[in-house]
PDB file of C-alpha atoms in Angstrom:
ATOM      1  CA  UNK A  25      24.180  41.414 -39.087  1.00  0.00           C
ATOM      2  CA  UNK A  26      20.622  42.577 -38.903  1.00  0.00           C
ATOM      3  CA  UNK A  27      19.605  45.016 -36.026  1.00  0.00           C
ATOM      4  CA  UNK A  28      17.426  44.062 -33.205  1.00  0.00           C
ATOM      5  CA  UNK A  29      13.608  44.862 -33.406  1.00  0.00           C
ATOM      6  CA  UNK A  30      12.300  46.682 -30.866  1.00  0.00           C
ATOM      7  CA  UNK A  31      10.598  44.271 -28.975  1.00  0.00           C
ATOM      8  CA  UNK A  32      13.394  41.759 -28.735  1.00  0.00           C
ATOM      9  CA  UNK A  33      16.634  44.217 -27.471  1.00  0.00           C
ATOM     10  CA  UNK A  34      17.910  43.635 -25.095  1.00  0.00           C
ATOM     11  CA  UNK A  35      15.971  45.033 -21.864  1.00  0.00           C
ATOM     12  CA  UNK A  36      18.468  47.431 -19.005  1.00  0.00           C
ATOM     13  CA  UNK A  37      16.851  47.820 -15.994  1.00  0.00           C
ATOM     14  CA  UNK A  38      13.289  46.831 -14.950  1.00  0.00           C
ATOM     15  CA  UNK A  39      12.605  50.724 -15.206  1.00  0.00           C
ATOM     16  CA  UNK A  40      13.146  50.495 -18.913  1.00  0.00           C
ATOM     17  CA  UNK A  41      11.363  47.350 -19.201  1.00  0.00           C
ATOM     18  CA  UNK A  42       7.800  49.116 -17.245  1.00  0.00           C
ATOM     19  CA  UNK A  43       8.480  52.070 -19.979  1.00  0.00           C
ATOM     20  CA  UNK A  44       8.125  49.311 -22.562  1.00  0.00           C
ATOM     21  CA  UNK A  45       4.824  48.282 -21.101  1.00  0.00           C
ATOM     22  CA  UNK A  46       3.280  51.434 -20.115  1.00  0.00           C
ATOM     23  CA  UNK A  47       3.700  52.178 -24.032  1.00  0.00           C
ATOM     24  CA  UNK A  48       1.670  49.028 -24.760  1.00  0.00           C
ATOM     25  CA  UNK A  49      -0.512  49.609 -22.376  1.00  0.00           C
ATOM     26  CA  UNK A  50      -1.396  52.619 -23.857  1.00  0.00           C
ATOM     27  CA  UNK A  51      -1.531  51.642 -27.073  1.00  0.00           C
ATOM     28  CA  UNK A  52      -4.214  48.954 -25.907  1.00  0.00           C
ATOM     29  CA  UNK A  53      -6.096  51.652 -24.037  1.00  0.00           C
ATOM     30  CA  UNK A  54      -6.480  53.635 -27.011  1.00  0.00           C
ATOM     31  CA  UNK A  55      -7.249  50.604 -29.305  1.00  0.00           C
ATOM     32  CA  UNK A  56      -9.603  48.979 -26.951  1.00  0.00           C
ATOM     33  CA  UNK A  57     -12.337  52.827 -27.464  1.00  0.00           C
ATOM     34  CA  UNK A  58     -12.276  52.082 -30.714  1.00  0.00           C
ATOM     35  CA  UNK A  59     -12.932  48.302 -30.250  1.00  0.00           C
ATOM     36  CA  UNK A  60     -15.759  49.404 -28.101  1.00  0.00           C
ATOM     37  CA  UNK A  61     -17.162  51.670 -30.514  1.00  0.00           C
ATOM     38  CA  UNK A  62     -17.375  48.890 -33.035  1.00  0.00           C
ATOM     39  CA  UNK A  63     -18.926  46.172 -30.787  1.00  0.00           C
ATOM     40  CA  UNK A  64     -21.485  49.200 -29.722  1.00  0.00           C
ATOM     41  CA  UNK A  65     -22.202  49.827 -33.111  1.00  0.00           C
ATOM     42  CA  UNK A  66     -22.869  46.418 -34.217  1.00  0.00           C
ATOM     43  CA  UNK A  67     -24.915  46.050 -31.355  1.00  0.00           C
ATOM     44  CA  UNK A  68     -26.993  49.502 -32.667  1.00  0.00           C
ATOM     45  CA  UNK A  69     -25.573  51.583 -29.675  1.00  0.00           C
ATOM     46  CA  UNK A  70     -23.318  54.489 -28.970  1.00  0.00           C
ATOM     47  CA  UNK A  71     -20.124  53.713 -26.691  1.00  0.00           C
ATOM     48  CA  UNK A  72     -21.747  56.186 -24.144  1.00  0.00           C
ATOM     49  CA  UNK A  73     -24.815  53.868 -23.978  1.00  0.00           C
ATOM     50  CA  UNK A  74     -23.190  50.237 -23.705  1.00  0.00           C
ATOM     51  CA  UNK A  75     -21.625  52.358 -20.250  1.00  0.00           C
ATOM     52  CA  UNK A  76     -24.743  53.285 -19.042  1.00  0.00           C
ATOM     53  CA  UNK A  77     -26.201  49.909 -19.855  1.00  0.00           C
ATOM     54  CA  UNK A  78     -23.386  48.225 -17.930  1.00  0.00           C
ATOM     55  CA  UNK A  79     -23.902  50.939 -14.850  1.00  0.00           C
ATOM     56  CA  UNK A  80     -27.506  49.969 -14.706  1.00  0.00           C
ATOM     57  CA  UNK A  81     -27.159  46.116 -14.530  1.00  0.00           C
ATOM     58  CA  UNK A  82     -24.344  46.656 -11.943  1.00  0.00           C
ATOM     59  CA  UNK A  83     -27.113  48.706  -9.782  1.00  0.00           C
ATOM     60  CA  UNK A  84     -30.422  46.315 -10.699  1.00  0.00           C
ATOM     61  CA  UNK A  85     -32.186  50.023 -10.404  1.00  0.00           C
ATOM     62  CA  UNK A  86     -31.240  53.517  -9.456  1.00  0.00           C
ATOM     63  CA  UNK A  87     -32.488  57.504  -9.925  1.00  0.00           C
ATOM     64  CA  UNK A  88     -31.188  59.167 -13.163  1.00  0.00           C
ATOM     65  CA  UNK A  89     -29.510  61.305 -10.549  1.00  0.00           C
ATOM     66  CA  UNK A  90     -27.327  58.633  -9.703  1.00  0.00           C
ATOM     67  CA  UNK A  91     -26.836  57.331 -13.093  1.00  0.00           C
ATOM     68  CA  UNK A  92     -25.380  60.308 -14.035  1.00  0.00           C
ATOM     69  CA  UNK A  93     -22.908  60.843 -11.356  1.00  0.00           C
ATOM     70  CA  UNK A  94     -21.678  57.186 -12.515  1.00  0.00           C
ATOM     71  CA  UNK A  95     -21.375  58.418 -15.770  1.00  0.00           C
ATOM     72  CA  UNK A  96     -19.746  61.716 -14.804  1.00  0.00           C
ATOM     73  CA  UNK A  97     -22.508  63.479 -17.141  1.00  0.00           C
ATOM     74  CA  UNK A  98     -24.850  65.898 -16.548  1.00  0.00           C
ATOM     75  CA  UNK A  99     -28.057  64.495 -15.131  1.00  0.00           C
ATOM     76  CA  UNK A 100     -29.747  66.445 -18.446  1.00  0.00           C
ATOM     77  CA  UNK A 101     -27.470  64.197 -20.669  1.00  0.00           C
ATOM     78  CA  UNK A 102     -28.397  61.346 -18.575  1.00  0.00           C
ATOM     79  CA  UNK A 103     -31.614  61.794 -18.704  1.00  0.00           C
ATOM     80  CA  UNK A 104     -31.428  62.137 -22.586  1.00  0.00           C
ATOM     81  CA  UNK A 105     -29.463  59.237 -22.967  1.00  0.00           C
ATOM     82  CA  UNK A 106     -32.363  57.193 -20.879  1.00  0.00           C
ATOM     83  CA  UNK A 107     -34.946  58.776 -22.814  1.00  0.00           C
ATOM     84  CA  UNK A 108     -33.801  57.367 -26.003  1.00  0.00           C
ATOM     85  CA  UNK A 109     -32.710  54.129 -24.125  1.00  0.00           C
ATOM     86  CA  UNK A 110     -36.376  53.554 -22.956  1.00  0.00           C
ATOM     87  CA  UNK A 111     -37.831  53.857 -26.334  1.00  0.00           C
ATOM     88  CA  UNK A 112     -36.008  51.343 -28.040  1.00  0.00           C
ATOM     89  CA  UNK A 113     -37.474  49.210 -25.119  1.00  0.00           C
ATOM     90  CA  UNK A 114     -33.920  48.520 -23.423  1.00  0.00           C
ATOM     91  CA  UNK A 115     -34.566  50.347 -20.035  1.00  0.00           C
ATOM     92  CA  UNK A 116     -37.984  50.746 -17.995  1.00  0.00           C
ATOM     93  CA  UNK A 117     -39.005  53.613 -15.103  1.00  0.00           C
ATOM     94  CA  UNK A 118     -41.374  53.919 -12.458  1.00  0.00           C
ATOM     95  CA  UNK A 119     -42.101  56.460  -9.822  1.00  0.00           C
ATOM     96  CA  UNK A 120     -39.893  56.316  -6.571  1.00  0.00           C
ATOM     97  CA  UNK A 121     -41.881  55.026  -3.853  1.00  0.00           C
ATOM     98  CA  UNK A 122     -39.562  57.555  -1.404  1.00  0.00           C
ATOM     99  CA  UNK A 123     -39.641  60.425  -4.211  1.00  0.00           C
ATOM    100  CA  UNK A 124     -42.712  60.868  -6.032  1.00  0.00           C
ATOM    101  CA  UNK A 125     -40.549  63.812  -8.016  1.00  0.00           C
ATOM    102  CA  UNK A 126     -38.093  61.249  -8.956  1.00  0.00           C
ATOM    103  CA  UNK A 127     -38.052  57.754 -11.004  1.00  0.00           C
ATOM    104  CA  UNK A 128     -36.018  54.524 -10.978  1.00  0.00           C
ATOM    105  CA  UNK A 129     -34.775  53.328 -13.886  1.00  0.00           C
ATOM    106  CA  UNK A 130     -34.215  49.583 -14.726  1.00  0.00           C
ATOM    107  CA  UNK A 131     -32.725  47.117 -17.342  1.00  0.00           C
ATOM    108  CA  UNK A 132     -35.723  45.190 -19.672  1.00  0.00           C
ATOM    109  CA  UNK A 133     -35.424  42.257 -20.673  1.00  0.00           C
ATOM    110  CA  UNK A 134     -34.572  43.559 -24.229  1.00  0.00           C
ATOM    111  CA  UNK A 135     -31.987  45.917 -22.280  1.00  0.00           C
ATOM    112  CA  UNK A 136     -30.020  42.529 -20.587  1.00  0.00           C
ATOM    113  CA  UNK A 137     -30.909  40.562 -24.050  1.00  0.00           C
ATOM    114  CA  UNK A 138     -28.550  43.362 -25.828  1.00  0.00           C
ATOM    115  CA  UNK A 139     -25.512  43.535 -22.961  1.00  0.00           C
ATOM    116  CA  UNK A 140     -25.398  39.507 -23.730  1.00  0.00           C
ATOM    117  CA  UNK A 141     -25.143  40.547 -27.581  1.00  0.00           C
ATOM    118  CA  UNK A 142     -22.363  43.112 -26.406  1.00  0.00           C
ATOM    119  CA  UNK A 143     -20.637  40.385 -24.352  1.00  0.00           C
ATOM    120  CA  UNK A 144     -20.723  37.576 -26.966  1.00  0.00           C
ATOM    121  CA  UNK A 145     -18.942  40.199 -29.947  1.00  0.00           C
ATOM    122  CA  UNK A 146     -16.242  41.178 -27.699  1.00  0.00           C
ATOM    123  CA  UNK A 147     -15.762  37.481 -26.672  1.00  0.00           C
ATOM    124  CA  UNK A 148     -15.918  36.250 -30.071  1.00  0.00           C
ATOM    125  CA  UNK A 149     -13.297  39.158 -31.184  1.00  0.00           C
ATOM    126  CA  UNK A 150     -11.194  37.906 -28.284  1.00  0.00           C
ATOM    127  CA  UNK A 151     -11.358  34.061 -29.424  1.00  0.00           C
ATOM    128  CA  UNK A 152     -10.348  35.481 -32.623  1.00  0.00           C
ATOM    129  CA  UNK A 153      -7.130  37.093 -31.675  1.00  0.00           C
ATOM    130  CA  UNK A 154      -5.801  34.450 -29.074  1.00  0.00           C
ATOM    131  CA  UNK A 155      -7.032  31.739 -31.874  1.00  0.00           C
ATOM    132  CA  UNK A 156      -3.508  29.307 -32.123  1.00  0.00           C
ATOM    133  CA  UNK A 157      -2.250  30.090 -28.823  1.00  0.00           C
ATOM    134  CA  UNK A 158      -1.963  27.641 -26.331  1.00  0.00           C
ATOM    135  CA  UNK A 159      -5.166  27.944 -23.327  1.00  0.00           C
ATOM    136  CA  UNK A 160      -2.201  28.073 -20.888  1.00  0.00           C
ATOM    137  CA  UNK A 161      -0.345  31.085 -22.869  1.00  0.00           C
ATOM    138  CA  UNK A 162      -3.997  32.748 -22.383  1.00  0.00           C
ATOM    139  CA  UNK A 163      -4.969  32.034 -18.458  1.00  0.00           C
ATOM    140  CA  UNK A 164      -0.984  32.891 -17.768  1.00  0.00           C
ATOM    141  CA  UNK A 165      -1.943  36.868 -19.703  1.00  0.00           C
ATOM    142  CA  UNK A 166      -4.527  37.087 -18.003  1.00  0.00           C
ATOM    143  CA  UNK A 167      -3.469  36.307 -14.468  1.00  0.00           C
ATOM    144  CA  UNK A 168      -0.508  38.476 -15.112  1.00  0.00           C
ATOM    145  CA  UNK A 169      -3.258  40.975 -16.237  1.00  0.00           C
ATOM    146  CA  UNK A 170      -5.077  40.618 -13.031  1.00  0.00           C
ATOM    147  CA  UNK A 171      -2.141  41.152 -10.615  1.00  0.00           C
ATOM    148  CA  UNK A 172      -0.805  43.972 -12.989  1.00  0.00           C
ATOM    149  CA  UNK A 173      -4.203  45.610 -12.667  1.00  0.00           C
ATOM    150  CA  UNK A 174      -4.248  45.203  -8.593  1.00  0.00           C
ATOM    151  CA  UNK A 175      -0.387  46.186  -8.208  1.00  0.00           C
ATOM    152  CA  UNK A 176      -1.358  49.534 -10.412  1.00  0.00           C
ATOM    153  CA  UNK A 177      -3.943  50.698  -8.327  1.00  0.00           C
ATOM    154  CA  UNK A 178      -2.302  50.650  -5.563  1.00  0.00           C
ATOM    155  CA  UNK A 179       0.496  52.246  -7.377  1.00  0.00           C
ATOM    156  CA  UNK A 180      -1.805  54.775  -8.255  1.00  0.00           C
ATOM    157  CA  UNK A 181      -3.757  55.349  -5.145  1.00  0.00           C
ATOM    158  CA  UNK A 182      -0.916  58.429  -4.607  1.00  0.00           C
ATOM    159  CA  UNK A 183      -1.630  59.846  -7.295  1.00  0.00           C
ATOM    160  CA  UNK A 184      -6.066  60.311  -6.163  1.00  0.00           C
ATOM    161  CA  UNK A 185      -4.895  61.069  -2.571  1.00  0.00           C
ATOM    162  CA  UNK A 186      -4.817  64.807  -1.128  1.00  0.00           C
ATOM    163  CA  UNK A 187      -2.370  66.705  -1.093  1.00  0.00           C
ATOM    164  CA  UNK A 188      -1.021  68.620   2.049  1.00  0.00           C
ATOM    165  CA  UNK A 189      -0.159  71.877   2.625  1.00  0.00           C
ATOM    166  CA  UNK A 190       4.101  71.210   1.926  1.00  0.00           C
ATOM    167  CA  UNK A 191       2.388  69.504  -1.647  1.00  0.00           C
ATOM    168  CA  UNK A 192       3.273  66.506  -0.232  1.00  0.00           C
ATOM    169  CA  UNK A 193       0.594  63.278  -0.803  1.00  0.00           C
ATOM    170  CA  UNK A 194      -1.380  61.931   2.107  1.00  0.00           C
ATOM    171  CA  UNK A 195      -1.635  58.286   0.817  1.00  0.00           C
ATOM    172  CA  UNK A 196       0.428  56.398   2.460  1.00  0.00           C
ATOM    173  CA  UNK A 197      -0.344  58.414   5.958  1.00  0.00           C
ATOM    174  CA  UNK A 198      -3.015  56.516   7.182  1.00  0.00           C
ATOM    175  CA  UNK A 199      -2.551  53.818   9.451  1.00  0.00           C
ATOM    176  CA  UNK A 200      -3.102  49.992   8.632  1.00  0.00           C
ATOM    177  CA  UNK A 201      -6.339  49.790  10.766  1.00  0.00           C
ATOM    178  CA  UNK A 202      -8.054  52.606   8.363  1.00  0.00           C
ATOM    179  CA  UNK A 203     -10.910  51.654   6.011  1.00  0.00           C
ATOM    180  CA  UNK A 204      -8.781  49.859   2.570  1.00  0.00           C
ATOM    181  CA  UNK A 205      -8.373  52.351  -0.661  1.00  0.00           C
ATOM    182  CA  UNK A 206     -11.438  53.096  -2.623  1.00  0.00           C
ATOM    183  CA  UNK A 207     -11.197  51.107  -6.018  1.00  0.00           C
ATOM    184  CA  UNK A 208     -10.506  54.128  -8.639  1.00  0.00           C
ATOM    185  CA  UNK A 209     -12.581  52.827 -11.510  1.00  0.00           C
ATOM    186  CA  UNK A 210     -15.536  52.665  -9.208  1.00  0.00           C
ATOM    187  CA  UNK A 211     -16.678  49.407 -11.285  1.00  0.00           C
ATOM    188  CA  UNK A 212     -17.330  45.906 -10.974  1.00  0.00           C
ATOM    189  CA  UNK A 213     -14.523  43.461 -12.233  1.00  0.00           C
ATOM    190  CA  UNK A 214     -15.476  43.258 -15.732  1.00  0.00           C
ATOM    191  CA  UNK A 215     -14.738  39.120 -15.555  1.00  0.00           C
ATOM    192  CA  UNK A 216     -17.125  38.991 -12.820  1.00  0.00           C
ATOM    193  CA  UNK A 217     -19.956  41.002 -15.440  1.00  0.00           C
ATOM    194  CA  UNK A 218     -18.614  38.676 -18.307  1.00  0.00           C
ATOM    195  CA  UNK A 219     -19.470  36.013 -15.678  1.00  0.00           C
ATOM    196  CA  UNK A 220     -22.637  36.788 -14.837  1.00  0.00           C
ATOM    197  CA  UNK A 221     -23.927  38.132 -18.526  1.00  0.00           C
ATOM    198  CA  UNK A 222     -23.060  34.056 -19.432  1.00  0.00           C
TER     199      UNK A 222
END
């Protein structure tokens, strides 16, 4: 009698079936860089630009001070990276009306022309790799996706919160009329950039 695969045992405990998905998770975390890297590519851009791109359409316009602390680089590097941006035309500056020592720095029309060209090869890879499944199979993943995603962060919230004295976490200290948990990526829902980029 053949043996089981792996992804059809039987499943324990709920513990051992979350172990099963954190490993796939995973494995789509690390597959979805190099997916980016590709699109980026295609597109004529590092990964590290398509993210700064993406940062600067979610602001409209910001300092390269800013910019950088989105992209947890070095304002130098930031400043490099919108240097080489700005020549190809994608990204524009002018002075700060508040700062004349500083700049704002703004998508082109080139700049949001290329995000839609980003958008558009990630969709079409996407279309590719659902292609045969039923449309309900696909808006039941990603719903799942979507509550997974909300019920993580707040999973995870513990693990960003301090830490007191005993080592103990603060998180779940604060009472229910406190300000709600910071979102940990810091982003706009990608769906609602997909959205808009349409």
């Amino acid at each position: 009698m053949p043996q089981a695969t792996e992804s059809s045992r039987a499943v324990e405990s709920p513990r051992e079936a979350a172990v099963d998905l954190l490993t796939q998770l995973i494995s789509l975390s690390r597959r979805s860089r190099s997916f980016s890297t590709a699109v980026a590519h295609q597109c004529g851009l590092q990964p590290s630009q398509v993210n700064l791109l993406f940062s600067l359409y979610r602001a409209s316009e910001c300092r390269v001070a800013a910019l950088a602390e989105q992209q947890l680089v070095d304002p130098s590097v930031a400043s490099r990276q919108i240097a080489g941006l700005e020549k190809e035309g994608l990204l524009s500056r002018r002075p700060d009306p508040e700062d004349g020592r500083a700049s704002l720095v703004s998508l082109t029309d080139a700049g949001l022309a290329r995000l839609k060209q980003v958008r558009e090869l990630h969709m079409g890879a996407m279309a590719q790799a659902v292609a045969g499944w039923p449309a309900e199979r696909i808006h039941h993943l990603a719903q799942d996706l979507e509550e997974l995603i909300g019920n993580a962060e707040h999973a995870y919230q513990s693990l960003a919160a301090p830490v007191d004295d005993a080592g103990t976490s603060r998180a779940g200290a604060s009472s229910s009329g406190d300000q709600p948990a910071k979102d940990l990526s810091g982003d706009q829902p990608a769906h609602e950039l997909m959205k808009e980029l349409s």
